[in-house]
XYZ file of N, CA and C in Angstrom:
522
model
N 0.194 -32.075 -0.114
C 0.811 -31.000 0.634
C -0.140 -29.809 0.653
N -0.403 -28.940 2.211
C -1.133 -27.949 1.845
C -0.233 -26.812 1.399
N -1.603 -25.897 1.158
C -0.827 -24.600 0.502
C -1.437 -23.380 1.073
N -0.297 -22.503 1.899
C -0.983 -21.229 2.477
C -0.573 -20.634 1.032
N -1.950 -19.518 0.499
C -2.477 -18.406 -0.088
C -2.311 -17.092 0.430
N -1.310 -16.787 0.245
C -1.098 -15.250 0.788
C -1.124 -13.772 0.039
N -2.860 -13.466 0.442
C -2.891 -12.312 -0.591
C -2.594 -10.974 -0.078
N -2.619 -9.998 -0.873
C -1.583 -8.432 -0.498
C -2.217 -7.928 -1.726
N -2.723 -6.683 -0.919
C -2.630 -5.502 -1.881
C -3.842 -4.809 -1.098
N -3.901 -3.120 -1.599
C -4.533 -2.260 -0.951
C -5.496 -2.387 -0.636
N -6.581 -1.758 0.690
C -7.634 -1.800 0.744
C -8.657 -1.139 -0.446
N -9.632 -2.332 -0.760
C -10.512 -1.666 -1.508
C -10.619 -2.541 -2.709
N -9.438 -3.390 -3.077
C -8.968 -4.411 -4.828
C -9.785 -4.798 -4.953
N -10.147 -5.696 -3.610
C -11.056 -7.274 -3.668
C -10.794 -8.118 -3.188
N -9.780 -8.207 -2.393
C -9.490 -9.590 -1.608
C -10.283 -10.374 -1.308
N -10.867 -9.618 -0.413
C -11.819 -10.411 0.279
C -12.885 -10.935 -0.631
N -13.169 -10.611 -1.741
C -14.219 -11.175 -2.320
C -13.224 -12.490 -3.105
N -12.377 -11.729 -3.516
C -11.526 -12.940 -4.274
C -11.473 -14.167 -3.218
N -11.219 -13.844 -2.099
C -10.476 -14.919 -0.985
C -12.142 -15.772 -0.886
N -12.951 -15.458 -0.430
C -14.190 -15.791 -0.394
C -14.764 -16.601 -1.698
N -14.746 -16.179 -2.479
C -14.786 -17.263 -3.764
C -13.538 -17.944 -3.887
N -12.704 -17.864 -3.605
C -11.421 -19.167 -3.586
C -11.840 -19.869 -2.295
N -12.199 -20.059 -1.613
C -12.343 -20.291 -0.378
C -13.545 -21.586 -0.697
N -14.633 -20.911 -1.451
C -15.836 -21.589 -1.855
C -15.438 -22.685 -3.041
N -14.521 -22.124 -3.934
C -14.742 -22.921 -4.919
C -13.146 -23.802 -4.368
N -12.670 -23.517 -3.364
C -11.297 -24.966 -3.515
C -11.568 -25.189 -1.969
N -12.636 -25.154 -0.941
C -12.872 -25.525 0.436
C -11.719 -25.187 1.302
N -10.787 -23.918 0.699
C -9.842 -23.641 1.774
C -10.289 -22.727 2.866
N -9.746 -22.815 4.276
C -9.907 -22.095 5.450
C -9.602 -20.778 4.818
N -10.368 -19.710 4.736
C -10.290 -18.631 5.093
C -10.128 -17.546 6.060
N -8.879 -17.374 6.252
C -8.875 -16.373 7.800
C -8.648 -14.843 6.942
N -9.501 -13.583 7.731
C -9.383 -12.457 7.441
C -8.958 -11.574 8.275
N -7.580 -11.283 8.310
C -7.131 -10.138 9.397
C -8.148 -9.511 9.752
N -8.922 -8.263 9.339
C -9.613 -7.673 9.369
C -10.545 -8.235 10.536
N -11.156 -8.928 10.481
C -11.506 -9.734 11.281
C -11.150 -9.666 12.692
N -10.092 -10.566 13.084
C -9.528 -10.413 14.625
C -9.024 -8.892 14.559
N -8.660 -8.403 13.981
C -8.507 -6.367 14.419
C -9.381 -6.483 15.005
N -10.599 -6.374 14.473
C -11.897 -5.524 15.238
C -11.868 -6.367 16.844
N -12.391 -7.985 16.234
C -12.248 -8.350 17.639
C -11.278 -8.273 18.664
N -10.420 -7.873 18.462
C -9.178 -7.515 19.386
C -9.843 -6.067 19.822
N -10.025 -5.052 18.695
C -10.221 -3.980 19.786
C -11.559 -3.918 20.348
N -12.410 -4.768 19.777
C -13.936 -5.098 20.577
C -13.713 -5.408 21.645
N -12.538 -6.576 22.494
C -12.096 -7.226 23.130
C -12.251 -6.025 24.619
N -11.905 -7.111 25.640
C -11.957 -6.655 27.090
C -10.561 -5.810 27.407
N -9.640 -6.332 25.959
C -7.912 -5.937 26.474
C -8.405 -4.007 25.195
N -8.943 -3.693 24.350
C -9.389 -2.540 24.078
C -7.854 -2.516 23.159
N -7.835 -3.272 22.822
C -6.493 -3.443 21.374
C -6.841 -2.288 20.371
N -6.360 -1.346 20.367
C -6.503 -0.331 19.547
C -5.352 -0.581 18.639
N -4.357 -0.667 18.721
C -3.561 -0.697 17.388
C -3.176 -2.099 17.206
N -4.221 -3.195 16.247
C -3.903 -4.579 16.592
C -3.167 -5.227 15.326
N -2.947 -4.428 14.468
C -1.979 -4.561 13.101
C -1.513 -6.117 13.160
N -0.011 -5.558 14.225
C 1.011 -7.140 14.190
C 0.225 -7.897 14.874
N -0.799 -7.891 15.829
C -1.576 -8.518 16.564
C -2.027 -9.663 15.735
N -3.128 -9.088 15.236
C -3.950 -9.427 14.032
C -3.196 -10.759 13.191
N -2.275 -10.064 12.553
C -1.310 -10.755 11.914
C -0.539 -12.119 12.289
N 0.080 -11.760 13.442
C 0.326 -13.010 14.221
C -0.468 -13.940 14.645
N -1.750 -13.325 15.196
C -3.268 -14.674 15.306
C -3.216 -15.189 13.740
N -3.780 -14.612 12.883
C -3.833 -15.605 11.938
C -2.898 -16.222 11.495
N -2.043 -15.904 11.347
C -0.226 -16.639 11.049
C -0.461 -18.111 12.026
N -1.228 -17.319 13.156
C -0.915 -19.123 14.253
C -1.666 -19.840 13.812
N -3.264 -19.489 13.187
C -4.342 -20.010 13.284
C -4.272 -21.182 11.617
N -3.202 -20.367 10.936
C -3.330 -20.702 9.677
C -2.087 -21.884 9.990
N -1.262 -21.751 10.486
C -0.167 -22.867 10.594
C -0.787 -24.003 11.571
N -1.545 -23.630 12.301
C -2.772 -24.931 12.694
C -3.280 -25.579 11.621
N -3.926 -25.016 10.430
C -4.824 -25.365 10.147
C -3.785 -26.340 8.674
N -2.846 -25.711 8.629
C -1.934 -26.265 7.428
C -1.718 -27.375 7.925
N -1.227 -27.492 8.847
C -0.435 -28.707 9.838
C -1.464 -29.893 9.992
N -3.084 -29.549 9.629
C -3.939 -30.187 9.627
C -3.973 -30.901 8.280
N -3.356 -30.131 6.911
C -3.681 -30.938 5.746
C -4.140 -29.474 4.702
N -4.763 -28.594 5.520
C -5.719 -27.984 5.048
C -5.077 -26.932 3.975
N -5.670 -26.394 3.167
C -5.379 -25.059 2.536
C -6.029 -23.946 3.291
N -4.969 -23.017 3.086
C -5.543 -21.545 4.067
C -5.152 -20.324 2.662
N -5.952 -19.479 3.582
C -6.264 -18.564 2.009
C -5.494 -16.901 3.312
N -5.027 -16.188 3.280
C -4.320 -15.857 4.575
C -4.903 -13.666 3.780
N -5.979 -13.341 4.075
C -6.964 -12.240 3.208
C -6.161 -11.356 3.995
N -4.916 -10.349 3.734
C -4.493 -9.264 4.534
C -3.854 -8.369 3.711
N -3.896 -7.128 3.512
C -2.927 -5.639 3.126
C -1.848 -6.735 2.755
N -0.887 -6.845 3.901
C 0.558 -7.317 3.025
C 1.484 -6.541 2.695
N 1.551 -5.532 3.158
C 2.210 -4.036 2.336
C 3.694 -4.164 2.168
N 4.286 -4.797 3.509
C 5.653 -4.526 3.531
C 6.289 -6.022 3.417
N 7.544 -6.138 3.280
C 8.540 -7.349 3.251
C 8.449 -7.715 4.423
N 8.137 -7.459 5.579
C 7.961 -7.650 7.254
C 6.941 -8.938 7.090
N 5.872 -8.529 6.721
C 4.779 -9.236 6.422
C 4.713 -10.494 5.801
N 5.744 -10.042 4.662
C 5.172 -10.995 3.581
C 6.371 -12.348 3.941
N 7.648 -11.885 4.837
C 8.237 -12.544 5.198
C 7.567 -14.108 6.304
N 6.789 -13.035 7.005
C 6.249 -13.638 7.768
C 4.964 -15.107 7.270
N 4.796 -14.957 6.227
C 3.821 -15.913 5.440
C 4.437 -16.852 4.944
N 6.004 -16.678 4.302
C 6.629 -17.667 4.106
C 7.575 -18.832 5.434
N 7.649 -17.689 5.902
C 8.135 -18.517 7.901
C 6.767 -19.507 8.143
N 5.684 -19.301 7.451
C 4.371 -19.901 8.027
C 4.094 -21.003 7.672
N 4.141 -21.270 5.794
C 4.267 -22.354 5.245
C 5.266 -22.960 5.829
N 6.638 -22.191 5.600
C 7.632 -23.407 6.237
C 7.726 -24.265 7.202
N 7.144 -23.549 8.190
C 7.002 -24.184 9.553
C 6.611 -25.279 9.528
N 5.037 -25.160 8.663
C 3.704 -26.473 8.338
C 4.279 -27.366 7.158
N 5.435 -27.065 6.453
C 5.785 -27.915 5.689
C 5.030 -27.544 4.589
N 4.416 -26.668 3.959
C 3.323 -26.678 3.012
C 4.005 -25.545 2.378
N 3.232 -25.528 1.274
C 3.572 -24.557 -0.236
C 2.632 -23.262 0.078
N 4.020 -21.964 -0.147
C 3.321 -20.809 -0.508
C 3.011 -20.062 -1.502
N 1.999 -19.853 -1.885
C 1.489 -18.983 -2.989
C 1.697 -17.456 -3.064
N 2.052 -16.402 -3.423
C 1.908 -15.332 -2.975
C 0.938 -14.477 -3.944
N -0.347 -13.809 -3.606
C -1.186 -13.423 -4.890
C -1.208 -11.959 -4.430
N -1.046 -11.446 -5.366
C -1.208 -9.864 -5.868
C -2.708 -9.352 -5.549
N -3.497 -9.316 -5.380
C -4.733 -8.203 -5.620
C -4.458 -7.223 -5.917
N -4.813 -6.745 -7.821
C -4.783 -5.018 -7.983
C -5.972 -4.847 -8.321
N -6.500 -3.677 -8.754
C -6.994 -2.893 -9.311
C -6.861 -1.771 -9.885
N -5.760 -2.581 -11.085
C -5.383 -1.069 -12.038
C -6.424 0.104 -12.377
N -7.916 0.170 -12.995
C -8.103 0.892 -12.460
C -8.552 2.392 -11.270
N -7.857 3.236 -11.744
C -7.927 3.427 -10.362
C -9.420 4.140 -9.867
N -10.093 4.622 -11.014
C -11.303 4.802 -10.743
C -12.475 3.889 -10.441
N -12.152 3.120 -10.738
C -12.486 2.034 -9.862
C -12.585 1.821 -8.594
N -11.353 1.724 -8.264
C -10.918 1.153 -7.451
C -11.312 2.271 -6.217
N -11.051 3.401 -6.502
C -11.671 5.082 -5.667
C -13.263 4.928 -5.643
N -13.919 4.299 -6.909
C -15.278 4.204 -6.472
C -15.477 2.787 -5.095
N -14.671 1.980 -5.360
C -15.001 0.603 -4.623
C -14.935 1.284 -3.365
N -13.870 1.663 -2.596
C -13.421 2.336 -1.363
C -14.708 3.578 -1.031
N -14.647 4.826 -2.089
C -15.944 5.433 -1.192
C -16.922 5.098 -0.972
N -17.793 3.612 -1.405
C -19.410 3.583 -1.191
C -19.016 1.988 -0.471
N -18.071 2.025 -0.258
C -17.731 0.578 0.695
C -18.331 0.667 1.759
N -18.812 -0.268 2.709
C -19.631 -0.278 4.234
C -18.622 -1.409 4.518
N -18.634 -1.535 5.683
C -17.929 -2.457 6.585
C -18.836 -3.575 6.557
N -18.360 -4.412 7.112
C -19.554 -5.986 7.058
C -19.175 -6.758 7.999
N -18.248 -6.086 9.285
C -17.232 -6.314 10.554
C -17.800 -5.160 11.424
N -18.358 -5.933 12.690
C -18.749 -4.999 13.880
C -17.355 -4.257 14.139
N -17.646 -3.141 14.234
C -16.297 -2.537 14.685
C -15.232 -1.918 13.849
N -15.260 -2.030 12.615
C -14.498 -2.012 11.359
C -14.826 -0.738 10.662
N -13.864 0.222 10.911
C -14.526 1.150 10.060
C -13.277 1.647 8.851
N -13.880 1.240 7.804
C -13.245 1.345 6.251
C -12.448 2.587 5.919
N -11.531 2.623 5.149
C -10.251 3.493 5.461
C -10.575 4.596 4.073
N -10.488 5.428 4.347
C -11.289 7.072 3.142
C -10.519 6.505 2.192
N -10.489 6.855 1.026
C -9.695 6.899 -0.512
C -8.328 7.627 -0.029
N -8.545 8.763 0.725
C -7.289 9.653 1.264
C -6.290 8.179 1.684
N -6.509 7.953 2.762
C -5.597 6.886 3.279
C -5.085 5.796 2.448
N -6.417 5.255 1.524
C -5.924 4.189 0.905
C -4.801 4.543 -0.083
N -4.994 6.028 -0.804
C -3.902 6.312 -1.806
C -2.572 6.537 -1.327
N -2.370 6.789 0.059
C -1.287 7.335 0.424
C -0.801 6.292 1.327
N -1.485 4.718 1.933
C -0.861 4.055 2.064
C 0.272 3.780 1.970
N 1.179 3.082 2.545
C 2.196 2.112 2.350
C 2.313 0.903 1.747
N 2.802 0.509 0.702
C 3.148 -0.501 0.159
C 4.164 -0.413 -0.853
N 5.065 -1.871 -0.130
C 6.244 -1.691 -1.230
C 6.084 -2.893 -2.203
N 7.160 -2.497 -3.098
C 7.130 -3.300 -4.287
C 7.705 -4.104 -3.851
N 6.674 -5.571 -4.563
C 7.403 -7.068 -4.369
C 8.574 -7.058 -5.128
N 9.550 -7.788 -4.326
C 10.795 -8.470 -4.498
C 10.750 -9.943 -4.963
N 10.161 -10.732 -4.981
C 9.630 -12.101 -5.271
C 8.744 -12.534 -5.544
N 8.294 -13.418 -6.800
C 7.719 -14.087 -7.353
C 6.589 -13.812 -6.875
N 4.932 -13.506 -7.430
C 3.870 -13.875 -7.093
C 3.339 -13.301 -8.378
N 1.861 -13.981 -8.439
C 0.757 -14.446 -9.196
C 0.270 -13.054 -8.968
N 0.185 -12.185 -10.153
C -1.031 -10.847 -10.000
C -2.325 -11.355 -10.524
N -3.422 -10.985 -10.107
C -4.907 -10.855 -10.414
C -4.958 -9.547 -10.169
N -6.144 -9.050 -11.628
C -6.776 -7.711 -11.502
C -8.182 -7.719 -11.215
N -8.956 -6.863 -10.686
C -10.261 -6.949 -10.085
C -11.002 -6.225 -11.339
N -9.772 -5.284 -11.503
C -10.864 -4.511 -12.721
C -10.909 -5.171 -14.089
N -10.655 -6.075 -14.464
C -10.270 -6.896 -15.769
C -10.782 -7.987 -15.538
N -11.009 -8.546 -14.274
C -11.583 -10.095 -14.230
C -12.575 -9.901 -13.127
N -13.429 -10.645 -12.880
C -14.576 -10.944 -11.811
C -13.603 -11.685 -10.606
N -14.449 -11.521 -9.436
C -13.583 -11.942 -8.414
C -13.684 -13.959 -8.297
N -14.511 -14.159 -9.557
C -14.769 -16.248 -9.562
C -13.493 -15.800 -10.508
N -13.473 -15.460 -11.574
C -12.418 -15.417 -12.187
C -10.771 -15.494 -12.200
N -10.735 -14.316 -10.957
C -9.616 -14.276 -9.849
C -9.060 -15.350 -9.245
N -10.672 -15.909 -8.501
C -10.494 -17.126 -7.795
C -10.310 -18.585 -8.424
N -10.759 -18.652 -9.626
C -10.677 -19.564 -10.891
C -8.607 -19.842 -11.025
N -8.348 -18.314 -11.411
C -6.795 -18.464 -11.803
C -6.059 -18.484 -10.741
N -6.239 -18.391 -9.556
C -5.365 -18.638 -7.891
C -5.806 -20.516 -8.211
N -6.507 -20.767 -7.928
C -6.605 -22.313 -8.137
C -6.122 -22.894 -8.803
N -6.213 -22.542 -10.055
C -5.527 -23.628 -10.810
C -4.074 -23.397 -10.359
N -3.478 -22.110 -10.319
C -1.989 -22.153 -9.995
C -1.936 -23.122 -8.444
N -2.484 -23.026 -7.636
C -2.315 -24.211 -6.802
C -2.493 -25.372 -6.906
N -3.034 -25.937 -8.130
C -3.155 -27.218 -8.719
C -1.925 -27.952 -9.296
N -1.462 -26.710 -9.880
C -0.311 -26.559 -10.643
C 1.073 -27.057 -9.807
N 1.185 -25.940 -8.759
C 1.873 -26.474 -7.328
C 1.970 -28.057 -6.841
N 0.366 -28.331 -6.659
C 0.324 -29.533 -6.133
C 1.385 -30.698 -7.237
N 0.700 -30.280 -8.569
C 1.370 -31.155 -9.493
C 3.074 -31.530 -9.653
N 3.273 -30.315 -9.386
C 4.886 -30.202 -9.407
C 5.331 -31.111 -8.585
N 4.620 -30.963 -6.821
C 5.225 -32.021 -5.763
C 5.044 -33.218 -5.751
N 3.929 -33.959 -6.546
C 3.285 -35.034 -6.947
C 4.828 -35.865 -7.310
């Protein structure tokens, strides 16, 4: 059975590095919101606010790719119950198991250094000040998921303990 990976948490934790080494070390599809944003507003249609956009492409792209067998690793904010609802509608659909993973970075100086000397690595993408990231939106999970810290573990590390808990998964359905 596959398993969509649905990570959440502020810009700046590590996702993406986490998702990227999970990605490498268990050969799952990696899709990064971040990603189709830009190309959406790179795009000919000039998608300036492509949030749910965004969201919904990979939601489709990832329930393709489940429906294929595959594991998907699903790299997005996540902030609200809207969202996170929407990841479990995704697995279900594909028949496959959802994971839900935390990205923090308790600390926060850290985490303020990661965000100010951050560069984009996405044509088009321009990285959100410490201002924004602190005053973000995000609510507290209501359900079950797996936290990883960025500042306490390396992002193989991260990606080390998301795996095995999907191993774990697999085992259960076995």
């Amino acid at each position: 059975m596959a398993t969509l990976v649905s990570l959440s948490g502020l810009p700046g934790v590590g996702k993406t590095t986490v998702s990227q080494s999970l990605s490498a070390q268990s050969k799952a599809v990696h899709l990064r919101v971040d990603s189709v944003e830009a190309a959406l507003k790179r795009s000919v249609l000039n998608v300036r606010s492509a949030e749910d956009a965004g969201y919904l492409a990979i939601a489709s792209i990832a329930k393709d790719n489940l429906l294929l067998g595959l594991d998907v690793i699903a790299d997005t904010v996540n902030p609200i119950e809207t969202t996170r609802k929407l990841w479990a509608i995704t697995a279900a659909t594909a028949s496959a198991q959802l994971l839900n993973v935390e990205v923090v970075c308790s600390d926060t100086d850290v985490h303020r250094q990661r965000v100010e000397t951050r560069k984009s690595d996405i044509e088009g993408l321009a990285v959100p000040s410490w201002k924004a990231v602190s005053q973000r939106e995000f609510e507290q999970w209501r359900t079950d998921r797996l936290v990883v810290d960025t500042s306490i573990f390396s992002a193989e590390e991260c990606a080390a303990t998301i795996a095995c808990e999907m191993e774990k998964m697999r085992s259960t359905v076995r």
